[in-house]
PDB file of C-alpha atoms in Angstrom:
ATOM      1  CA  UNK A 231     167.360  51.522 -92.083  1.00  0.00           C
ATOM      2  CA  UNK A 232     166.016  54.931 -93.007  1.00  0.00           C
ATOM      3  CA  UNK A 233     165.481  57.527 -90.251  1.00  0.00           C
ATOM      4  CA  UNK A 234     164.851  60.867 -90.546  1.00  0.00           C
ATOM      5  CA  UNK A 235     165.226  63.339 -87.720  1.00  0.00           C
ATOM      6  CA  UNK A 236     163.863  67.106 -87.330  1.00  0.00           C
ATOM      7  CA  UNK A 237     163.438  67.106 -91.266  1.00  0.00           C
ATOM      8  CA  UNK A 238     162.548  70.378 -92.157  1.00  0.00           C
ATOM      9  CA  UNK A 239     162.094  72.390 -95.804  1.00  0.00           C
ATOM     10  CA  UNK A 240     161.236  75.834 -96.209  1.00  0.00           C
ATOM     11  CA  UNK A 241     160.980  78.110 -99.567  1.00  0.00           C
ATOM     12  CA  UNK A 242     160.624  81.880-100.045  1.00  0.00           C
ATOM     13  CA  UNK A 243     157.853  83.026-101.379  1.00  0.00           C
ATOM     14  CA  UNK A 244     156.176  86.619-101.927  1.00  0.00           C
ATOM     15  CA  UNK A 245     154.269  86.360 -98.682  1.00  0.00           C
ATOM     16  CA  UNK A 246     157.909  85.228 -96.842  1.00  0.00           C
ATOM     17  CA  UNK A 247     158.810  82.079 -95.681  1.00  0.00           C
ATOM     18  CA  UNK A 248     156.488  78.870 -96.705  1.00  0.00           C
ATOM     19  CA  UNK A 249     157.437  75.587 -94.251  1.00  0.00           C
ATOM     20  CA  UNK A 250     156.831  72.714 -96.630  1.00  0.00           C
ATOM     21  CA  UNK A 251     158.251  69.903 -94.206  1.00  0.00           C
ATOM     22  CA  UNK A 252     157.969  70.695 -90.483  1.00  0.00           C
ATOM     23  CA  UNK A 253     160.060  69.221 -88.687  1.00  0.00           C
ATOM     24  CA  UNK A 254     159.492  65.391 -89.361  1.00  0.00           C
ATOM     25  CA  UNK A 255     160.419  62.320 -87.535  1.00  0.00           C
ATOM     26  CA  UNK A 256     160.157  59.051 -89.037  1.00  0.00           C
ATOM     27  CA  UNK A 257     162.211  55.747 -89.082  1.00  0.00           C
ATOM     28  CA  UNK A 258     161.583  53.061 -91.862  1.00  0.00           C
ATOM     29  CA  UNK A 259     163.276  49.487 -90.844  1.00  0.00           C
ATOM     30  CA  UNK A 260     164.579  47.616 -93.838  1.00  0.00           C
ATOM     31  CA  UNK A 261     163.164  45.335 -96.206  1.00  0.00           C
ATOM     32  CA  UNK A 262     159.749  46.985 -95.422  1.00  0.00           C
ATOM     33  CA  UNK A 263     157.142  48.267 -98.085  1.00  0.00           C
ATOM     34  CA  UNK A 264     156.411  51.723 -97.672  1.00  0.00           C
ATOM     35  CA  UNK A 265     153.645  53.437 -99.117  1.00  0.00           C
ATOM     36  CA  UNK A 266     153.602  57.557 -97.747  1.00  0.00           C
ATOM     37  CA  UNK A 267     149.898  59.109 -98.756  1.00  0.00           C
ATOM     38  CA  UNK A 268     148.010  62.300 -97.629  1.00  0.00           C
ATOM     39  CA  UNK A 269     146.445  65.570 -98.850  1.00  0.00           C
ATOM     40  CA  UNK A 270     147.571  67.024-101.893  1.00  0.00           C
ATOM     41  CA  UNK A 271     149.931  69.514-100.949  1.00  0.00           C
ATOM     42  CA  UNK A 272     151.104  68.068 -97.491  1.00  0.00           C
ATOM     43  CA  UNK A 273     154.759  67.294 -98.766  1.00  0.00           C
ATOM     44  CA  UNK A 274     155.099  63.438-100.131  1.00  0.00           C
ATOM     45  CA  UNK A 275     156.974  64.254-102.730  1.00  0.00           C
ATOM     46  CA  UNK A 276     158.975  66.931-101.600  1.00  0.00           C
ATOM     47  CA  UNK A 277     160.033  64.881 -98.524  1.00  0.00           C
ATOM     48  CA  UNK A 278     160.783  62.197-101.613  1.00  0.00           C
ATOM     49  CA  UNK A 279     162.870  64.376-103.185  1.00  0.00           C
ATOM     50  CA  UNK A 280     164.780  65.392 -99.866  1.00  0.00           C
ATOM     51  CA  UNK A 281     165.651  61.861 -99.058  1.00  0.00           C
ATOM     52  CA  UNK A 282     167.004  61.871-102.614  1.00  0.00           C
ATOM     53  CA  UNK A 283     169.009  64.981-102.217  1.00  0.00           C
ATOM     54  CA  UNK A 284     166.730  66.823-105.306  1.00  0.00           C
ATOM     55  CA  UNK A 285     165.812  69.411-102.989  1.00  0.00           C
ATOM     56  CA  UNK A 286     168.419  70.382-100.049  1.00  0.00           C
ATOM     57  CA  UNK A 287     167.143  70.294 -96.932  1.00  0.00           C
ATOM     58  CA  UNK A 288     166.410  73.411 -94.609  1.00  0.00           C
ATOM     59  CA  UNK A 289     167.617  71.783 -91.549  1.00  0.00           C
ATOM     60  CA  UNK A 290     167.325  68.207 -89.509  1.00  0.00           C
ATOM     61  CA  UNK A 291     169.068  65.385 -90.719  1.00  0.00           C
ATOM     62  CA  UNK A 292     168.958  62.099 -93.226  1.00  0.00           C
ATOM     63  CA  UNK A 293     170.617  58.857 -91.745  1.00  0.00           C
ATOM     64  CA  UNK A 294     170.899  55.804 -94.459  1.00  0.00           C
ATOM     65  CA  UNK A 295     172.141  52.154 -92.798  1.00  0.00           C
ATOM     66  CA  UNK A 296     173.513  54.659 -89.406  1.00  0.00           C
ATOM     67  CA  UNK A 297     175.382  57.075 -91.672  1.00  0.00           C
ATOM     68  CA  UNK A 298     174.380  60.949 -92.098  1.00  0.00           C
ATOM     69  CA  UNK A 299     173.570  61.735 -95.631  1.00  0.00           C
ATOM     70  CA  UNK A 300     172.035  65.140 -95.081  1.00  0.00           C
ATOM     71  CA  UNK A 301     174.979  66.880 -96.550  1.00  0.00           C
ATOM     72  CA  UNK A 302     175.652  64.358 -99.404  1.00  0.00           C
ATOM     73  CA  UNK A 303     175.109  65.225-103.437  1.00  0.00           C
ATOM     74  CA  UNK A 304     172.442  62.926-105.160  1.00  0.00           C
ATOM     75  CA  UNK A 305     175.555  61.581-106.801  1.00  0.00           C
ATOM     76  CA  UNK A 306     176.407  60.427-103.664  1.00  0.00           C
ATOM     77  CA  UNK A 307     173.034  59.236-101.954  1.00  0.00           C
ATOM     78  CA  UNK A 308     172.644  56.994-105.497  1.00  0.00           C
ATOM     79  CA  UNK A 309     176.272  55.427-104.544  1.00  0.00           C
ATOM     80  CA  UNK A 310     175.139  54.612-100.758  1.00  0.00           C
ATOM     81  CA  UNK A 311     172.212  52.500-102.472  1.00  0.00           C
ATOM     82  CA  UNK A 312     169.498  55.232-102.593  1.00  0.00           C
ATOM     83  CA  UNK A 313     167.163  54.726-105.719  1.00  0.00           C
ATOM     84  CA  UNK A 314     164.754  57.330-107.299  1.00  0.00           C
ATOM     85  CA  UNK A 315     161.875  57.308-109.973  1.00  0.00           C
ATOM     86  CA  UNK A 316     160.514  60.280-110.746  1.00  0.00           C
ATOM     87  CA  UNK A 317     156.599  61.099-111.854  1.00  0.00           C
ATOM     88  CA  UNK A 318     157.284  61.852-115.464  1.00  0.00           C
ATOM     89  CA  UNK A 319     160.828  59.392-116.496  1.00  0.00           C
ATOM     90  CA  UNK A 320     162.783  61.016-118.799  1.00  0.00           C
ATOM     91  CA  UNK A 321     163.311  60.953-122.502  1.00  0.00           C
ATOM     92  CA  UNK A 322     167.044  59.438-123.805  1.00  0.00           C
ATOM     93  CA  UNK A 323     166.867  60.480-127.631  1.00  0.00           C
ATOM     94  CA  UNK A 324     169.776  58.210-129.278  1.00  0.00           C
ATOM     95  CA  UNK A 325     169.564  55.618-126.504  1.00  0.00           C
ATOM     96  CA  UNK A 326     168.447  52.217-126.373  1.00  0.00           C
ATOM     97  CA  UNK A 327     166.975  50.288-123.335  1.00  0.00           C
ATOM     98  CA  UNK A 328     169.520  48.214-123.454  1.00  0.00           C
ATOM     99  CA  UNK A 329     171.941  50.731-122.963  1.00  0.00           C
ATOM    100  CA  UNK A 330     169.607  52.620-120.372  1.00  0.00           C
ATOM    101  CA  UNK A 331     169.984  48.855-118.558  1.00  0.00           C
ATOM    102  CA  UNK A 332     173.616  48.851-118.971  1.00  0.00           C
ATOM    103  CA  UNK A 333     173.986  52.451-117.717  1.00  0.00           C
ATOM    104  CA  UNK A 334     171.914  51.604-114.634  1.00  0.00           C
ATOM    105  CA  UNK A 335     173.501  48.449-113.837  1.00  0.00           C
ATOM    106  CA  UNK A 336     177.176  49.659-113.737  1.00  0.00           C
ATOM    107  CA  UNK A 337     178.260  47.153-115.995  1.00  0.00           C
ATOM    108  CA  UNK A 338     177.945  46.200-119.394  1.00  0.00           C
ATOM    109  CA  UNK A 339     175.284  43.049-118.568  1.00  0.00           C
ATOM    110  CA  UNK A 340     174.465  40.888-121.398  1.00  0.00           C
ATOM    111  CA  UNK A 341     171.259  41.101-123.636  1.00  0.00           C
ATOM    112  CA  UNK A 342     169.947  38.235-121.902  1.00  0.00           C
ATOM    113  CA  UNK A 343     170.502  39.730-118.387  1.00  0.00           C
ATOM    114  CA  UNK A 344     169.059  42.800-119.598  1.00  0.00           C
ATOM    115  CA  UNK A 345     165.746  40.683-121.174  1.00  0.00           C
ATOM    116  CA  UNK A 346     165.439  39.261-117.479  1.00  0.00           C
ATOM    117  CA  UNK A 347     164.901  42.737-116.276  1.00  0.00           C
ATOM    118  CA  UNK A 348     162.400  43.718-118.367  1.00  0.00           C
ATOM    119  CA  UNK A 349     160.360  40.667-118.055  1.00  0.00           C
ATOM    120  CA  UNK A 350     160.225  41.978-114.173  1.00  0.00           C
ATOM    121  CA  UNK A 351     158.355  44.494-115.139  1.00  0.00           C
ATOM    122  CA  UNK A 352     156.102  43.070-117.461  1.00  0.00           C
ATOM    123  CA  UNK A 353     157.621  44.039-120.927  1.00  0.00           C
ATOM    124  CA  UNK A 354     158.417  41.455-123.756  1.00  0.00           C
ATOM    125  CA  UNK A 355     161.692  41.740-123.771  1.00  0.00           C
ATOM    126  CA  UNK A 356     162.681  41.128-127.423  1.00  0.00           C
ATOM    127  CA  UNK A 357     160.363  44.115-128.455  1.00  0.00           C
ATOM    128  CA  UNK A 358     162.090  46.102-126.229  1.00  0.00           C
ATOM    129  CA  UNK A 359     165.739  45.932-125.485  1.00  0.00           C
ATOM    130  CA  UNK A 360     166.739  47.644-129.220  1.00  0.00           C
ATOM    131  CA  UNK A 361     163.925  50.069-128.726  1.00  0.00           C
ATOM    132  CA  UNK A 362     165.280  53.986-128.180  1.00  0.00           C
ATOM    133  CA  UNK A 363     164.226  55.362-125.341  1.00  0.00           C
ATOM    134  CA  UNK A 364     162.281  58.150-126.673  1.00  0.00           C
ATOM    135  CA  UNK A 365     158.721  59.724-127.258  1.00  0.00           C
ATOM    136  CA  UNK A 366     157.833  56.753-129.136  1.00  0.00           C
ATOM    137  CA  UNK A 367     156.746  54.889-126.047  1.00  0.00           C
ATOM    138  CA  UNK A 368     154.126  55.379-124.217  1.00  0.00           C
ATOM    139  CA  UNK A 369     153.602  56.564-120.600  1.00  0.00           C
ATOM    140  CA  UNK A 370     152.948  53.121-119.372  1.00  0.00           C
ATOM    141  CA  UNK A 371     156.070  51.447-121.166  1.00  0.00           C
ATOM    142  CA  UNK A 372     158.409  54.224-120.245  1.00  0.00           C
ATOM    143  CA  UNK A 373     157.069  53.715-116.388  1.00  0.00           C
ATOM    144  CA  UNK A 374     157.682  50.549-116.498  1.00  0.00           C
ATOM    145  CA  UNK A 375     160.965  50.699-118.347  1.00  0.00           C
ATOM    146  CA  UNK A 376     161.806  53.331-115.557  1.00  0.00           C
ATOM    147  CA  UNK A 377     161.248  50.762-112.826  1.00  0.00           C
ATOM    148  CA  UNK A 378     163.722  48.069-115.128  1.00  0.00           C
ATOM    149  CA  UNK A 379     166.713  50.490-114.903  1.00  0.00           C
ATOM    150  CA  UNK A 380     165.661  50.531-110.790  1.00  0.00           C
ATOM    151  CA  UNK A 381     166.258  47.371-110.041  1.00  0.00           C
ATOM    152  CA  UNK A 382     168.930  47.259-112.388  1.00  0.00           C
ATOM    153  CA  UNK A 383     170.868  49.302-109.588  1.00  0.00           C
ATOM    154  CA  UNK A 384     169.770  46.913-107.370  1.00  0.00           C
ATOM    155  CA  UNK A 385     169.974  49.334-104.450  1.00  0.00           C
ATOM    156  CA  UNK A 386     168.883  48.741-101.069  1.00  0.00           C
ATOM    157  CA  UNK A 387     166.049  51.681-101.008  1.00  0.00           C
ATOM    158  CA  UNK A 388     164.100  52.582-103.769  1.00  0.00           C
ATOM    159  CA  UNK A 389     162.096  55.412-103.665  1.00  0.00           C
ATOM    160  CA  UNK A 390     158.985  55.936-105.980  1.00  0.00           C
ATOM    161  CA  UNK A 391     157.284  58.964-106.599  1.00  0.00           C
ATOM    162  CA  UNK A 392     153.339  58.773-107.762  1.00  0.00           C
ATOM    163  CA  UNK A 393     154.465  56.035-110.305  1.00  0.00           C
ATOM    164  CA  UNK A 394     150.794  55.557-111.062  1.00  0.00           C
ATOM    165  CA  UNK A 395     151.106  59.591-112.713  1.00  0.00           C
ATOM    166  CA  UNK A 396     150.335  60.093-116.373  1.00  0.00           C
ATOM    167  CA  UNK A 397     149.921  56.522-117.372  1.00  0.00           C
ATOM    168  CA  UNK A 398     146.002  54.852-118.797  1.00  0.00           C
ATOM    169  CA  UNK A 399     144.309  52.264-116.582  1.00  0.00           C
ATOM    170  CA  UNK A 400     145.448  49.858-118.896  1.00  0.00           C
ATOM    171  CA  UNK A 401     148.921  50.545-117.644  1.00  0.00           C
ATOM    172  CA  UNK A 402     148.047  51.050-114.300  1.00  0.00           C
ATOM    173  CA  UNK A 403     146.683  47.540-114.044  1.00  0.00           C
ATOM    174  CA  UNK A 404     150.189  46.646-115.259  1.00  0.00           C
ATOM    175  CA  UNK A 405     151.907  48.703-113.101  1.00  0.00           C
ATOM    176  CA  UNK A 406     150.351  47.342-109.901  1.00  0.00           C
ATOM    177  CA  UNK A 407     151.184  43.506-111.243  1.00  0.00           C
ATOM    178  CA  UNK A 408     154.898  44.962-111.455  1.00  0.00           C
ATOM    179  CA  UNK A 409     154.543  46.637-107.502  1.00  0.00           C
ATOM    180  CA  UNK A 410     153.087  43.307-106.330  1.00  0.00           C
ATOM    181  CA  UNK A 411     155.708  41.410-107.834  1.00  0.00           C
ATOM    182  CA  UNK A 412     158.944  44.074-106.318  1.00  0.00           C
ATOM    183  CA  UNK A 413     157.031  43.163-103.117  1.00  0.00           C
ATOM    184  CA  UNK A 414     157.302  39.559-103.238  1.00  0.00           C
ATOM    185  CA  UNK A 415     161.080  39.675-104.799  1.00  0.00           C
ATOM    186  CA  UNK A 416     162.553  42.779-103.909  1.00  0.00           C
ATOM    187  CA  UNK A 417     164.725  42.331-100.546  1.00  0.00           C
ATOM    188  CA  UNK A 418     165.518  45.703-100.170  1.00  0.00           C
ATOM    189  CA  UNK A 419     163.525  49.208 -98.999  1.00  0.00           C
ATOM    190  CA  UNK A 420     160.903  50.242-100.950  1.00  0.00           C
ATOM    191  CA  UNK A 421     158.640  53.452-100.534  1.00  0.00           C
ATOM    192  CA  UNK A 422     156.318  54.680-102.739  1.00  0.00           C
ATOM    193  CA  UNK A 423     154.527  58.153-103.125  1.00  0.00           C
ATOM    194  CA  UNK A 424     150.774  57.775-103.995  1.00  0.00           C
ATOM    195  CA  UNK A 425     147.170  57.847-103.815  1.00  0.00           C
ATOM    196  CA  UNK A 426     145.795  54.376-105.137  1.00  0.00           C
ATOM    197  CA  UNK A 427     143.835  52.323-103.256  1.00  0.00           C
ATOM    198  CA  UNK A 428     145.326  49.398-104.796  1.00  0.00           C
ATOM    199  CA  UNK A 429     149.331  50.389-104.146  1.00  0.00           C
ATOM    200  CA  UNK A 430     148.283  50.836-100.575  1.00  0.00           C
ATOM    201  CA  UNK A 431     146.724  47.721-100.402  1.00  0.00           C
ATOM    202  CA  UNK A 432     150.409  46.550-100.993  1.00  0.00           C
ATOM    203  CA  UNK A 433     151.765  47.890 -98.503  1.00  0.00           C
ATOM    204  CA  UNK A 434     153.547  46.757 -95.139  1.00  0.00           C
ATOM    205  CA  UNK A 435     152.859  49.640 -93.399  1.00  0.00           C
ATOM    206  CA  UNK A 436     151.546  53.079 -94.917  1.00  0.00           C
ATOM    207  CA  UNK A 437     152.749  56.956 -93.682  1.00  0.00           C
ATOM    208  CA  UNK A 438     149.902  59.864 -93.957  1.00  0.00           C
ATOM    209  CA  UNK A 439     151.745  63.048 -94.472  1.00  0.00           C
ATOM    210  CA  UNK A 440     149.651  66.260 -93.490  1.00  0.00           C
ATOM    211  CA  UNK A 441     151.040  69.764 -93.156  1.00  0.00           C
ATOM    212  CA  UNK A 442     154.319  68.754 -93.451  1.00  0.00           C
ATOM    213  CA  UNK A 443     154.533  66.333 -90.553  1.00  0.00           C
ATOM    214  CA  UNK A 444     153.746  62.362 -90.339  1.00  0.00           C
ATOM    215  CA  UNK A 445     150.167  62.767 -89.108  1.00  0.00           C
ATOM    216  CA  UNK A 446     149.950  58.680 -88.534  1.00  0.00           C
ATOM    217  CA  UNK A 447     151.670  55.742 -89.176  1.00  0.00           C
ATOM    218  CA  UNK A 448     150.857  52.295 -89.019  1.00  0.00           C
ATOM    219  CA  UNK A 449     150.257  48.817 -90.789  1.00  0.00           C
ATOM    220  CA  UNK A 450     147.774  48.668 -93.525  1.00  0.00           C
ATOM    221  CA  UNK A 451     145.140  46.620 -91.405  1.00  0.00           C
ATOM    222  CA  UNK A 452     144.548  49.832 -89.290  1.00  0.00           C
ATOM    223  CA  UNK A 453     145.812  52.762 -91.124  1.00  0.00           C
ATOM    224  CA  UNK A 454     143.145  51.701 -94.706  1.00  0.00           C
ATOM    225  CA  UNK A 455     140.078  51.619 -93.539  1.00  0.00           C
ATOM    226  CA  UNK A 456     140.439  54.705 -91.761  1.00  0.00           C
ATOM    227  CA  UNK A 457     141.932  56.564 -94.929  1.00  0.00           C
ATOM    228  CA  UNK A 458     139.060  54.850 -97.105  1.00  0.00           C
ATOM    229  CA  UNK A 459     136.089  55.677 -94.627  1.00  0.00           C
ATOM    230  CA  UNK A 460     136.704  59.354 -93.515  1.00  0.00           C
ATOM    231  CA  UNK A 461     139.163  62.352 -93.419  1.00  0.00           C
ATOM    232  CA  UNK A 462     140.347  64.360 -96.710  1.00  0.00           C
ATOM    233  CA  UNK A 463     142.960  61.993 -97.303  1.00  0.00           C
ATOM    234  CA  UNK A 464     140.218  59.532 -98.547  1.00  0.00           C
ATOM    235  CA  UNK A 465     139.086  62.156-101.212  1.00  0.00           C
ATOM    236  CA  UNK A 466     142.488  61.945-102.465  1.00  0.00           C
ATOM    237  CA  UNK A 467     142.740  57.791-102.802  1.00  0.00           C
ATOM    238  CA  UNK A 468     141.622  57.083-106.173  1.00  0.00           C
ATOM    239  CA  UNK A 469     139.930  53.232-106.687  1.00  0.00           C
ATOM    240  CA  UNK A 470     141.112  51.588-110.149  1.00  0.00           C
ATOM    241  CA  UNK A 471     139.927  48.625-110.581  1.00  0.00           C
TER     242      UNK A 471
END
């Protein structure tokens, strides 16, 4: 279980002192599809990158599965079984997949073990696995080659940051396949940062993040057609079909 108490980020700026997170409260149980959406601007990502340990909190506190992680290094959060994809994945000039797999895993799994990993995601995995993981690849593959390595780690929360950012509608359509299959498979925690109608239509229950704070919660029977019908969080959702 994730549960965040009293969460609050500040930054300096020019002006003084900007509150990003505001004192948040909010308790995810496990095995539960998340997906957090709001304005743009209201601190999704940021409180992403908090649970993470990316950005150090200002105050309040982080408990993962009843321990206190607040003070912990990302390092450390990753070895607890806390997962992250980032927006844009990085670039690993001189690496293979396979060795990106490897890495992730902990161990050094076999080609075929690293083949069933990419089929997760929706890759064919013998034009893949020898591939370097550089500029070469497209948004979409490297997205989806980012998620691989995630369940690789086979942690108990992954956290996913606007994985629908940067990529073509070809590879979004892709990309949700891939988030529909985690949610039938995956047994563990997953949360994801975004604005698509069609990842929220995943969802178990979906977060709206305003202002820094959780402005509602609840399953995606009553929190969607609210988002989709009024308020400036709808102008954010984008429809892809």
């Amino acid at each position: 279980m994730l549960e965040i108490k009293e969460l609050t980020y500040q930054v300096e700026e020019n002006e003084g002192t900007k509150t990003i997170i505001d004192h948040l409260n909010l308790s995810v149980d496990d095995g539960k599809f998340i997906v957090i959406t709001g304005p743009n601007g209201g601190g999704k990502s940021t409180l992403a990158k908090l649970i993470m340990g990316v950005y150090e909190k200002t105050s309040g506190e982080i408990f993962f599965d009843g321990e206190d992680i607040s003070e912990k290094s990302i390092t450390d959060r990753a070895k607890a079984g806390v997962s992250f994809a980032f927006q844009q994945p990085v670039h690993f000039k001189g690496i293979r997949v396979l060795d990106l797999l490897r890495l992730a895993a902990g161990e050094e799994i076999s080609v075929g073990a690293a083949c069933e990993y990419l089929s997760k995601v929706g890759l064919c995995a013998r034009d893949y696995v020898n591939r370097e993981v550089n500029a070469s690849l497209s948004g979409g593959e490297l997205k989806r080659i980012e998620i691989a390595t995630v369940l690789a780690r086979g942690t108990k929360l992954i956290i996913f940051d606007e994985p629908e950012a940067g990529i073509d509608l070809w590879s979004f359509q892709n990309l949700i396949r891939v988030f529909e299959n985690i949610r039938e498979n995956v047994k563990g925690t997953i949360i994801v940062i975004s604005h698509q109608e069609r990842i929220l239509n995943i969802a178990d229950e979906i977060v709206i993040i305003e202002n820094g704070k959780v402005k509602k919660l609840g399953s995606k029977e009553e929190i969607l057609p609210e988002i989709l019908g009024t308020s400036a969080v709808a102008s954010n959702c984008t429809r892809l079909d």
